[in-house]
Amino acid sequence: MDKTDRLDRLELELKALQARTFRAGDPAALKEILLSLCRDCPPEAIAREDRPWLEKLDLDIPVYKPPVYMTADGLHPGNGPWKPLRDITVGITGVDYALAETGTLVLASGRSGGRGLSLAPRHHIALLPLERILLSLDQFLDLYPEGENFLSQGSAVTFISGASRTADIELNLVLGAHGPKELSVITLCFPVGIAG
Amino acid sequence: MNIRTEQFKKQAALALKDKTMQEAISRASRRFSQNRTKAFGELPEAEALRTRAHEIKAEAIEHLDATLEEFTASAQKLGIIVHRSADGVDACRYIGDLAQSKGIEMVVKGKSMTTEEIDLNRHLEASGIQVWETDLGEFIIQLAGEGPSHIIAPALHKTQQQVAALFTEKLGVPYYEDPEKLTMVAREFLRDKYFQAGLGISGANFALARTGTIVILENEGNARFSTTFPRVHVAVVGIEKVIPGLRELGVFLKLLARSATGQKSSTYVSLIQGPRRPGELDGPEEMHIVLLDNGRSRIRQDVEMRPSLYCLRCGACLNVCPVYQRIGGHAYGWVYSGPIGSLVTPQFLGIQRAKYLPMASTLCRACAEVCPVRIPLPDLLLTLRRRIVEQHGLPWLERKMMEIWGACQTSPGSYQAAFGLARIGQEFTPGFLPAGVQLPEKNFHRIWKDGQD
């Protein structure tokens, strides 16, 4: 199975999970897709993850940086540092790997704030480099034979398969139970210069 | 929750009259189990994976002391504070003290059967801490003051009208019946809580010994919220959840969501390895893991019953169980219901307090057929029944009837005589046998004989 076969399979699975999929052939196409997805959204409500290779894409979208974390100074976190995240409705993050067979995105970088930004905004837009699509969970796990090097991925590694959902009321499927109501995945079919 | 396992018979009888509940439960469990069948059909290696999953659990629990030691050391290396609790009382006290020492007034919780088992919410609330269940189903039953009726879908028994009325009463919102609107009410209400709470509590589906990672599966994202935003995260983990590492996790990830809901993967699988590190932008600043025993070591030492500990809490055995479908989850009287509840509840609470539960099985083996870790549920239930009889003997009536039955079987003559008497006797005891069931004019023995002549 080559790269495009894996991409086809991934998109099929993602659509079955009610996610939207796009392909960007070059940076200009990417900007156009992002613009169309964010058309109805005020610019201050859009933020992107702080990742080096996203920086290089020159997207002209502000970086999400939570202010310094609350310490034991007696203030509730809600009064302070997380406030900005509450007001963001579109969160744009990179994706470390995708697993085609299950329509899964893997967010492994712990440093860049993607853990919160892929969760709290109403719409999560995930940017996926084409060469990072693997076929299966096993292929992903094979990258970490000893497990030790997995720890270097940061304090949280998240597998995301579709938008947040629930069926807790009489089995009716409802999207956006707590996390994003919408998931859009844009595959970047051009070199983005990821190290490693 | 209150333990009502002693009243099993009464509760089951009441449940049998509750058609609304039965309809809701059987519709849901049918859907789950159809989805499961389809998902397993698309996974050619499913049977081999189930066998492998059983082996991994057996191995990990066989060497539990070493596995736990390795997990503890790995987790500590990540900066996680690990606490071993011998029982629920200790675990509740530890978490309550932690919250109070940090001046935390509000807690958000991801769904966790283990915390239900130790009645953590009640303990925290008694110390004046506000606790919010954030899984939609758990939130609903928390507002209603009820326990879970299903392992993975705790509010399965509630209709949308009931949820609508509940939200109107407890949250003061207008009456909406639409599930989408109701979900949005809960979403908005709980969203603020995640950002206000100082402590997030979760369970864990797996704990990886080699790396110290805990793994949480969910669909809603509420567990991610609860473990990402509050400044302290406590995970309450049963000691039986420890497996060696990532490679083994792969086996379970393929089985668990498929067994529970028929999904290829849960929407979110979070692998959490420690508090926020220097340079990271999000995550809690402090992380604790409470490794909970609460009777698990005792079950482990009981070699016959040890496979009870392999359970992943997927709920597949509930969905196929003819008894569960008729009586629902509440009749079982405690947090765990269905075949797995019948099996583990008497072991957690003592056979004395739950001696009717192992009887609540037709031994049809449907549960064993679907169990992703191949727990021989019917065999273990039979073992429990045997022990109950050994300890308490049979009820007087049952013992007498078995003696009479035995005596009638000693010769063909006495058997024929007893059959004849019973056939005549049934005419005078209407209602003794269920409607439509009658001993025939001639039994097989007689028909055979007549045919020979």
XYZ file of C-alpha atoms in Angstrom:
649
model
C 0.000 0.000 0.000
C 1.531 3.305 -0.999
C 1.053 6.808 0.393
C -2.021 7.690 -1.635
C -3.713 4.339 -0.941
C -3.232 4.962 2.741
C -4.622 8.468 2.350
C -7.673 7.118 0.505
C -8.303 4.616 3.260
C -7.832 7.200 5.987
C -10.290 9.601 4.366
C -12.850 6.835 3.971
C -12.635 5.983 7.669
C -12.697 9.652 8.724
C -15.829 10.304 6.678
C -17.494 7.331 8.336
C -16.733 9.151 11.606
C -18.462 12.339 10.375
C -15.157 14.187 9.894
C -14.482 16.393 6.872
C -11.364 15.777 4.782
C -9.392 18.016 2.449
C -6.156 17.748 0.473
C -3.812 20.680 0.011
C -1.345 20.424 -2.889
C 0.641 23.505 -1.869
C 0.721 26.177 0.857
C -1.551 28.478 -1.150
C -4.208 25.758 -1.403
C -3.916 25.183 2.338
C -4.577 28.854 3.048
C -7.598 28.780 0.796
C -9.064 25.746 2.582
C -8.461 27.320 5.975
C -10.090 30.531 4.827
C -13.173 28.734 3.631
C -13.409 26.751 6.890
C -13.042 29.844 9.059
C -15.171 32.195 6.981
C -17.801 32.872 9.654
C -15.373 33.064 12.514
C -13.903 36.298 13.945
C -10.100 36.245 13.633
C -9.567 36.574 17.374
C -11.438 33.293 17.906
C -8.967 31.305 15.778
C -5.681 29.983 17.144
C -3.021 27.553 16.068
C -0.719 25.252 17.925
C 2.853 26.322 18.640
C 4.737 23.781 16.506
C 7.923 24.506 14.560
C 6.692 23.117 11.251
C 3.404 25.009 11.509
C 5.477 28.146 11.950
C 7.119 27.504 8.588
C 3.754 27.355 6.818
C 3.395 31.075 7.418
C -0.359 30.876 8.025
C -0.890 34.309 9.513
C -2.910 32.835 12.402
C -2.048 33.716 15.983
C -0.342 31.095 18.098
C -2.211 29.796 21.120
C -0.093 30.231 24.215
C -1.775 29.683 27.551
C -0.440 32.188 30.044
C 1.688 30.899 32.876
C -0.112 28.129 34.691
C -1.808 28.868 37.975
C 0.067 27.904 41.089
C -1.119 27.702 44.641
C -1.816 31.423 44.918
C -5.413 30.830 45.802
C -6.958 31.911 42.505
C -9.221 29.579 40.593
C -7.747 28.665 37.263
C -11.042 29.701 35.618
C -10.452 33.296 36.593
C -7.111 33.374 34.945
C -5.082 31.333 32.557
C -7.720 29.253 30.766
C -9.949 32.174 29.929
C -8.368 32.673 26.487
C -9.025 29.051 25.539
C -12.711 29.455 26.378
C -13.053 32.102 23.724
C -11.363 30.196 20.906
C -13.832 28.497 18.587
C -11.414 27.147 15.966
C -8.264 25.320 17.049
C -5.671 24.416 14.412
C -3.130 21.751 15.338
C -0.567 19.597 13.622
C -0.802 15.817 13.642
C 2.152 13.554 14.372
C 0.784 10.405 12.779
C -2.457 9.124 11.335
C -3.586 5.500 11.364
C -5.502 4.810 8.161
C -7.319 1.623 9.207
C -9.177 3.238 12.064
C -9.324 6.904 10.970
C -7.163 7.883 13.921
C -5.025 10.995 14.386
C -2.134 10.762 16.841
C -1.125 13.946 18.650
C 2.114 13.065 20.351
C 3.948 16.340 20.780
C 3.548 17.419 24.338
C 5.255 20.782 24.081
C 3.005 22.663 21.763
C -0.316 23.066 23.547
C -2.213 20.795 21.190
C -3.656 18.794 24.067
C -6.041 21.603 25.016
C -6.349 23.215 21.607
C -7.552 20.006 19.959
C -10.216 19.647 22.657
C -11.780 22.882 23.868
C -12.626 24.748 20.616
C -15.874 23.890 18.834
C -14.052 23.113 15.592
C -10.745 21.227 15.467
C -8.786 21.560 12.248
C -5.957 19.046 12.023
C -3.064 19.487 9.600
C -1.585 16.157 8.577
C 1.635 15.748 6.584
C 1.066 13.090 3.891
C 4.187 11.105 4.809
C 2.921 10.671 8.375
C 0.045 8.374 7.429
C 0.613 4.828 8.682
C -1.626 1.907 7.903
C -2.375 0.620 11.380
C -1.990 0.881 15.116
C 0.602 -1.900 14.956
C 2.767 0.162 12.603
C 2.629 3.017 15.082
C 3.503 0.813 18.037
C 6.398 -0.671 16.041
C 8.011 2.776 16.147
C 8.476 2.319 19.894
C 9.764 -1.215 20.392
C 11.143 -0.572 23.856
C 8.590 1.924 25.025
C 11.317 4.100 26.534
C 11.475 6.402 23.533
C 7.693 6.732 23.694
C 8.096 8.694 26.897
C 9.999 11.372 25.027
C 6.732 12.217 23.247
C 5.588 14.275 26.212
C 3.224 13.954 29.136
C 0.201 13.083 27.004
C -0.233 11.277 23.708
C -3.769 11.427 22.346
C -5.433 9.259 19.709
C -8.382 11.042 18.098
C -10.897 9.205 15.912
C -13.597 11.664 14.879
C -15.318 14.513 16.704
C -16.434 14.231 20.331
C -19.644 12.193 20.588
C -22.181 10.607 22.890
C -25.165 8.297 22.620
C -26.098 8.390 26.287
C -29.672 9.612 25.742
C -31.680 6.793 24.197
C -28.765 5.897 21.914
C -29.128 9.042 19.795
C -25.772 10.003 18.331
C -24.911 13.600 19.226
C -21.637 15.213 18.140
C -19.811 17.715 20.340
C -20.654 16.124 23.668
C -17.844 18.011 25.393
C -15.058 18.357 22.865
C -15.196 19.561 19.252
C -18.457 19.283 17.368
C -16.545 19.358 14.107
C -13.314 17.733 13.011
C -11.683 18.718 9.715
C -8.535 16.996 8.537
C -6.379 18.687 5.893
C -3.709 16.449 4.416
C -0.648 18.386 3.315
C 0.521 16.791 0.049
C 3.681 18.904 -0.128
C 6.926 18.856 1.885
C 6.504 20.600 5.221
C 9.987 19.987 6.622
C 9.335 18.021 9.807
C 12.456 16.970 11.597
C 12.581 13.316 12.606
C -24.003 3.828 46.276
C -26.098 1.916 48.770
C -25.571 -1.819 48.629
C -28.877 -3.556 47.971
C -27.621 -6.938 46.793
C -29.510 -8.761 49.547
C -32.795 -7.613 48.036
C -31.943 -9.061 44.633
C -35.028 -11.253 44.378
C -37.404 -8.433 45.251
C -35.672 -5.991 42.924
C -35.635 -8.473 40.062
C -39.346 -9.155 40.553
C -40.087 -5.420 40.457
C -37.913 -4.951 37.390
C -39.798 -7.708 35.579
C -42.915 -5.544 35.779
C -41.177 -2.421 34.455
C -41.826 -2.686 30.721
C -40.389 0.773 29.887
C -37.078 -0.107 31.452
C -37.007 -3.529 29.801
C -37.738 -2.023 26.413
C -34.960 0.576 26.826
C -32.412 -1.936 28.086
C -33.096 -4.597 25.518
C -33.174 -2.118 22.624
C -29.801 -0.713 23.675
C -28.160 -4.010 24.443
C -29.388 -5.461 21.132
C -27.891 -2.513 19.283
C -24.559 -2.777 21.130
C -24.287 -6.477 20.527
C -25.226 -6.209 16.830
C -22.540 -3.560 16.435
C -20.093 -5.789 18.238
C -20.849 -8.753 16.006
C -20.331 -6.612 12.911
C -17.055 -5.140 14.190
C -15.676 -8.559 15.086
C -16.730 -9.883 11.691
C -14.456 -7.285 10.094
C -11.480 -8.277 12.253
C -10.131 -11.585 10.940
C -7.642 -12.018 13.782
C -10.285 -11.410 16.475
C -10.280 -14.934 17.932
C -6.485 -15.023 18.151
C -6.495 -11.574 19.773
C -8.970 -12.728 22.432
C -6.718 -15.654 23.273
C -3.685 -13.371 23.396
C -5.539 -10.877 25.616
C -6.392 -13.672 28.051
C -2.752 -14.772 28.148
C -1.462 -11.247 28.760
C -3.869 -10.692 31.646
C -3.158 -14.127 33.127
C 0.568 -13.485 32.998
C 0.366 -9.954 34.427
C -1.837 -11.046 37.313
C 0.209 -14.169 37.984
C 3.216 -11.899 38.566
C 1.189 -9.002 39.947
C 3.627 -8.014 42.683
C 6.480 -7.605 40.241
C 4.276 -5.900 37.619
C 3.024 -3.402 40.179
C 6.490 -2.709 41.461
C 7.697 -2.010 37.937
C 4.725 0.242 37.235
C 5.215 2.178 40.455
C 8.912 2.754 39.762
C 8.213 3.874 36.176
C 5.427 6.228 37.240
C 7.552 7.754 39.989
C 10.287 8.413 37.453
C 7.768 10.530 35.548
C 7.067 12.595 38.645
C 3.761 10.890 39.449
C 2.958 10.405 43.130
C 1.851 6.790 43.565
C -0.246 5.740 46.541
C -1.241 2.151 47.333
C -4.657 1.781 48.962
C -5.618 -1.476 50.623
C -9.288 -0.530 50.544
C -11.804 2.066 49.458
C -11.811 3.823 52.805
C -8.097 4.532 52.503
C -8.395 5.672 48.880
C -11.258 8.060 49.700
C -9.378 9.447 52.675
C -6.221 9.982 50.610
C -8.071 11.889 47.887
C -10.163 13.871 50.369
C -7.088 14.894 52.354
C -5.263 15.850 49.179
C -8.126 18.081 48.063
C -8.418 19.715 51.459
C -4.694 20.284 51.848
C -4.766 22.244 48.600
C -7.924 24.139 49.404
C -9.755 22.565 46.477
C -13.515 23.078 46.580
C -14.584 21.605 43.271
C -13.812 18.297 41.554
C -14.604 17.181 38.012
C -14.704 13.446 37.327
C -14.349 11.268 34.280
C -16.347 8.052 34.208
C -14.871 5.391 36.468
C -16.482 2.218 37.782
C -13.689 1.919 40.341
C -14.621 5.207 41.989
C -18.275 4.094 42.017
C -17.097 0.930 43.744
C -15.492 2.883 46.596
C -18.282 5.481 46.788
C -15.788 8.294 46.350
C -18.306 11.034 45.512
C -20.226 10.589 48.714
C -17.015 10.751 50.730
C -15.814 13.944 49.040
C -19.219 15.583 49.319
C -19.301 14.767 53.027
C -16.116 16.835 53.388
C -17.832 19.763 51.704
C -16.287 19.321 48.255
C -18.467 19.813 45.184
C -18.161 16.847 42.796
C -19.329 16.846 39.174
C -19.626 13.712 37.094
C -18.875 14.836 33.548
C -19.696 11.811 31.374
C -23.197 12.620 30.105
C -24.708 9.359 31.335
C -23.009 9.658 34.724
C -24.073 13.324 34.963
C -27.688 12.300 34.367
C -27.693 9.611 37.038
C -25.831 11.891 39.442
C -28.591 14.495 39.077
C -31.190 11.748 39.494
C -29.422 10.298 42.542
C -29.203 6.824 40.994
C -26.504 4.251 40.292
C -25.377 3.057 36.850
C -27.639 0.579 35.045
C -24.996 -0.457 32.501
C -21.206 -0.520 32.661
C -20.614 1.666 29.616
C -23.968 3.453 29.261
C -24.991 4.239 32.829
C -28.207 6.132 32.003
C -29.443 3.608 29.477
C -32.679 3.161 31.413
C -33.725 6.811 31.158
C -35.987 8.094 28.385
C -35.360 11.495 26.803
C -38.534 12.786 28.461
C -37.191 11.745 31.854
C -33.854 13.441 31.141
C -35.649 16.577 29.970
C -37.735 16.743 33.137
C -34.660 16.101 35.268
C -32.663 18.917 33.619
C -35.583 21.312 34.002
C -35.914 20.457 37.665
C -32.239 20.375 38.641
C -30.611 22.829 36.251
C -33.494 25.241 35.781
C -33.378 25.092 31.980
C -36.437 25.113 29.695
C -37.940 21.710 28.887
C -36.296 20.261 25.742
C -36.826 16.698 24.658
C -34.383 16.778 21.793
C -31.294 14.697 22.749
C -29.068 17.120 20.842
C -30.343 20.079 22.874
C -30.129 18.135 26.125
C -26.528 17.212 25.360
C -25.718 20.878 24.696
C -27.246 21.859 28.042
C -24.896 19.439 29.801
C -21.973 20.584 27.653
C -22.468 24.235 28.550
C -23.125 23.536 32.205
C -20.024 21.381 32.632
C -17.719 23.492 30.472
C -17.372 26.083 33.229
C -16.711 23.410 35.819
C -13.625 22.096 34.013
C -12.068 25.516 34.216
C -13.076 26.146 37.823
C -12.234 22.772 39.365
C -8.916 22.404 41.123
C -8.926 18.613 40.902
C -9.756 16.219 38.090
C -10.379 12.556 38.922
C -10.303 9.746 36.394
C -10.089 5.999 36.307
C -7.864 4.146 33.858
C -8.515 1.310 31.448
C -4.880 0.213 31.456
C -1.627 1.009 33.218
C 1.652 0.214 31.473
C 4.352 -1.180 33.741
C 7.330 -0.473 31.477
C 6.644 3.239 31.045
C 4.312 4.272 33.883
C 1.673 5.409 31.363
C -2.051 5.217 32.101
C -4.544 4.790 29.274
C -8.108 6.135 29.195
C -10.685 5.346 26.493
C -13.761 7.513 25.966
C -15.995 9.079 23.326
C -17.127 12.372 24.806
C -13.862 14.137 25.664
C -14.911 14.750 29.256
C -12.084 12.580 30.584
C -9.622 14.580 28.496
C -11.016 17.806 29.964
C -10.877 16.433 33.504
C -7.277 15.278 33.114
C -5.970 18.298 31.164
C -7.256 21.478 32.798
C -7.509 21.173 36.611
C -4.165 21.738 38.283
C -4.194 18.353 40.017
C -5.087 15.015 38.414
C -5.773 11.882 40.433
C -6.269 8.566 38.630
C -7.870 5.774 40.643
C -6.609 2.521 39.173
C -7.498 -1.024 40.228
C -4.305 -3.044 40.631
C -5.541 -5.547 38.045
C -5.273 -2.917 35.277
C -1.502 -3.192 34.922
C -0.162 -4.764 31.722
C 3.471 -4.860 30.580
C 3.650 -2.180 27.890
C 2.700 -0.616 24.567
C 2.915 -3.775 22.522
C 0.392 -5.509 24.783
C -1.781 -2.391 24.816
C -2.183 -2.766 21.051
C -3.979 -6.094 21.560
C -6.481 -4.580 23.989
C -7.083 -1.408 21.980
C -8.232 -3.560 19.068
C -10.635 -5.493 21.274
C -12.063 -3.074 23.807
C -13.995 -0.508 21.752
C -15.209 -3.198 19.368
C -16.509 -5.247 22.311
C -18.174 -2.307 24.004
C -19.879 -0.378 21.201
C -18.634 -1.921 17.951
C -16.367 1.062 17.233
C -13.005 0.361 15.597
C -11.498 2.744 18.085
C -12.916 4.868 20.854
C -13.068 8.522 19.816
C -10.347 9.425 22.287
C -7.578 7.243 23.647
C -5.427 9.231 26.061
C -2.014 7.942 27.046
C -1.049 10.019 30.043
C 2.468 9.888 31.359
C 3.000 12.283 34.172
C 2.242 15.898 35.030
C 3.018 18.790 32.704
C 6.753 18.868 32.041
C 8.936 21.964 31.939
C 8.324 23.690 28.622
C 4.950 22.062 27.993
C 1.970 24.338 27.558
C -0.802 22.261 29.092
C -1.562 19.455 31.495
C -1.883 19.375 35.296
C 0.981 20.499 37.488
C 0.587 17.536 39.829
C -0.466 13.956 39.149
C -1.320 11.177 41.579
C -2.172 7.541 40.973
C -4.110 5.645 43.617
C -3.485 1.937 43.107
C -6.542 0.331 44.614
C -6.633 -3.194 46.019
C -10.032 -3.334 47.747
C -10.226 -7.132 47.686
C -8.389 -7.733 44.433
C -5.384 -9.441 46.063
C -7.762 -11.765 47.856
C -9.474 -12.659 44.562
C -6.058 -13.175 43.004
C -5.039 -15.661 45.698
C -8.212 -17.633 45.056
C -6.760 -19.416 42.027
C -10.097 -20.831 40.850
C -11.680 -17.370 40.721
C -8.625 -15.426 39.575
C -9.814 -14.954 35.958
C -12.523 -12.631 37.347
C -9.738 -10.044 37.491
C -9.085 -10.159 33.744
C -12.270 -8.155 33.055
C -11.906 -4.989 30.921
C -15.377 -3.623 31.886
C -16.544 -3.520 28.257
C -20.118 -4.538 29.005
C -20.340 -7.087 26.167
C -21.519 -9.814 28.541
C -24.405 -7.628 29.730
C -25.572 -7.008 26.187
C -26.023 -10.697 25.386
C -27.346 -11.847 28.752
C -31.020 -12.930 28.760
C -31.240 -12.254 32.497
C -29.740 -8.749 32.308
C -32.049 -7.849 29.429
C -35.132 -8.654 31.527
C -34.118 -7.204 34.878
C -31.705 -4.378 33.911
C -28.710 -3.227 35.906
C -30.275 -1.810 39.059
C -31.735 -5.130 40.219
C -28.210 -6.433 40.820
C -28.052 -3.974 43.709
C -24.526 -2.600 43.295
C -22.241 -0.958 40.722
C -21.447 -4.017 38.604
C -24.351 -5.696 36.831
C -24.972 -8.483 34.332
C -22.905 -11.673 34.266
C -19.728 -9.897 35.359
C -21.651 -8.315 38.243
C -22.980 -11.709 39.296
C -19.393 -12.878 39.297
C -17.459 -10.052 40.965
C -20.025 -8.603 43.368
C -20.115 -11.690 45.648
C -16.319 -11.666 45.637
C -16.041 -7.987 46.523
C -18.816 -7.896 49.107
C -18.661 -11.481 50.363
C -20.889 -14.372 49.285
C -23.127 -13.770 52.319
C -24.286 -10.424 51.025
C -24.785 -11.390 47.394
C -25.639 -15.052 47.382
C -28.509 -14.713 44.893
C -26.406 -13.090 42.180
C -24.584 -16.208 40.928
C -28.023 -17.817 40.545
C -29.097 -15.058 38.150
C -27.736 -16.861 35.127
C -29.203 -19.356 32.689
C -25.684 -20.709 32.035
C -26.392 -20.273 28.318
C -22.729 -19.311 27.819
C -23.515 -16.284 25.629
C -21.357 -14.169 27.962
C -18.360 -16.446 27.583
C -18.807 -16.370 23.796
C -18.362 -12.583 23.648
C -15.889 -11.903 26.455
C -12.861 -10.216 24.835
C -10.505 -11.766 27.377
C -12.220 -15.164 27.413
C -13.259 -15.216 31.070
C -15.124 -18.511 31.531
C -18.023 -16.704 33.226
C -20.518 -19.603 33.453
C -17.901 -21.937 34.910
C -16.897 -19.385 37.525
C -20.560 -18.740 38.379
C -21.000 -22.500 38.876
C -18.000 -22.516 41.188
C -19.602 -19.744 43.228
C -22.901 -21.662 43.338
C -21.048 -24.744 44.534
C -19.420 -22.749 47.305
C -22.708 -21.215 48.360
C -24.238 -24.695 48.662
C -21.180 -25.965 50.536
C -21.391 -23.089 52.983
C -25.124 -22.728 53.418
C -26.570 -25.964 52.086
C -29.563 -25.982 49.765
C -32.831 -24.404 50.886
C -34.985 -26.988 52.719
C -37.628 -27.300 49.995
C -35.088 -27.682 47.200
C -33.165 -30.285 49.196
C -36.334 -32.325 49.917
C -37.461 -32.163 46.306
C -34.063 -33.326 45.106
C -34.178 -36.219 47.575
C -37.606 -37.288 46.320
C -36.517 -36.856 42.707
C -33.428 -38.942 43.438
C -35.482 -41.691 45.060
C -37.843 -41.817 42.057
C -34.880 -42.320 39.734
C -33.603 -45.454 41.472
C -35.618 -47.918 39.315
C -37.743 -47.785 36.134
C -40.754 -48.858 38.191
C -40.523 -46.040 40.712
C -39.870 -43.547 37.899
C -43.019 -44.645 36.035
C -45.031 -44.566 39.219
C -43.814 -41.064 40.080
C -44.540 -39.832 36.549
C -48.052 -41.242 36.721
C -48.681 -39.603 40.096
C -47.302 -36.275 38.901
C -49.482 -36.380 35.774
C -52.590 -36.890 37.859
C -51.356 -34.438 40.496
C -51.027 -31.593 38.006
C -54.812 -31.632 37.455
C -55.272 -30.621 41.097
C -52.535 -27.991 41.301
C -53.289 -25.492 38.529
C -50.695 -22.772 38.337
C -47.889 -24.946 39.685
C -46.469 -25.335 36.195
C -46.324 -22.303 33.858
C -49.235 -21.877 31.421
C -48.899 -24.120 28.370
C -46.587 -26.548 30.115
C -48.200 -29.884 30.925
C -46.890 -33.354 31.547
C -48.069 -35.392 28.544
C -50.534 -38.238 28.649
C -47.743 -40.634 27.718
C -44.094 -40.029 28.344
C -41.384 -41.066 25.901
C -40.791 -44.313 27.742
C -44.452 -45.295 27.287
C -44.621 -44.193 23.624
C -41.494 -46.217 22.862
C -42.923 -49.244 24.577
C -46.259 -48.910 22.756
C -44.387 -48.663 19.460
C -42.545 -51.906 20.228
C -45.726 -53.824 20.899
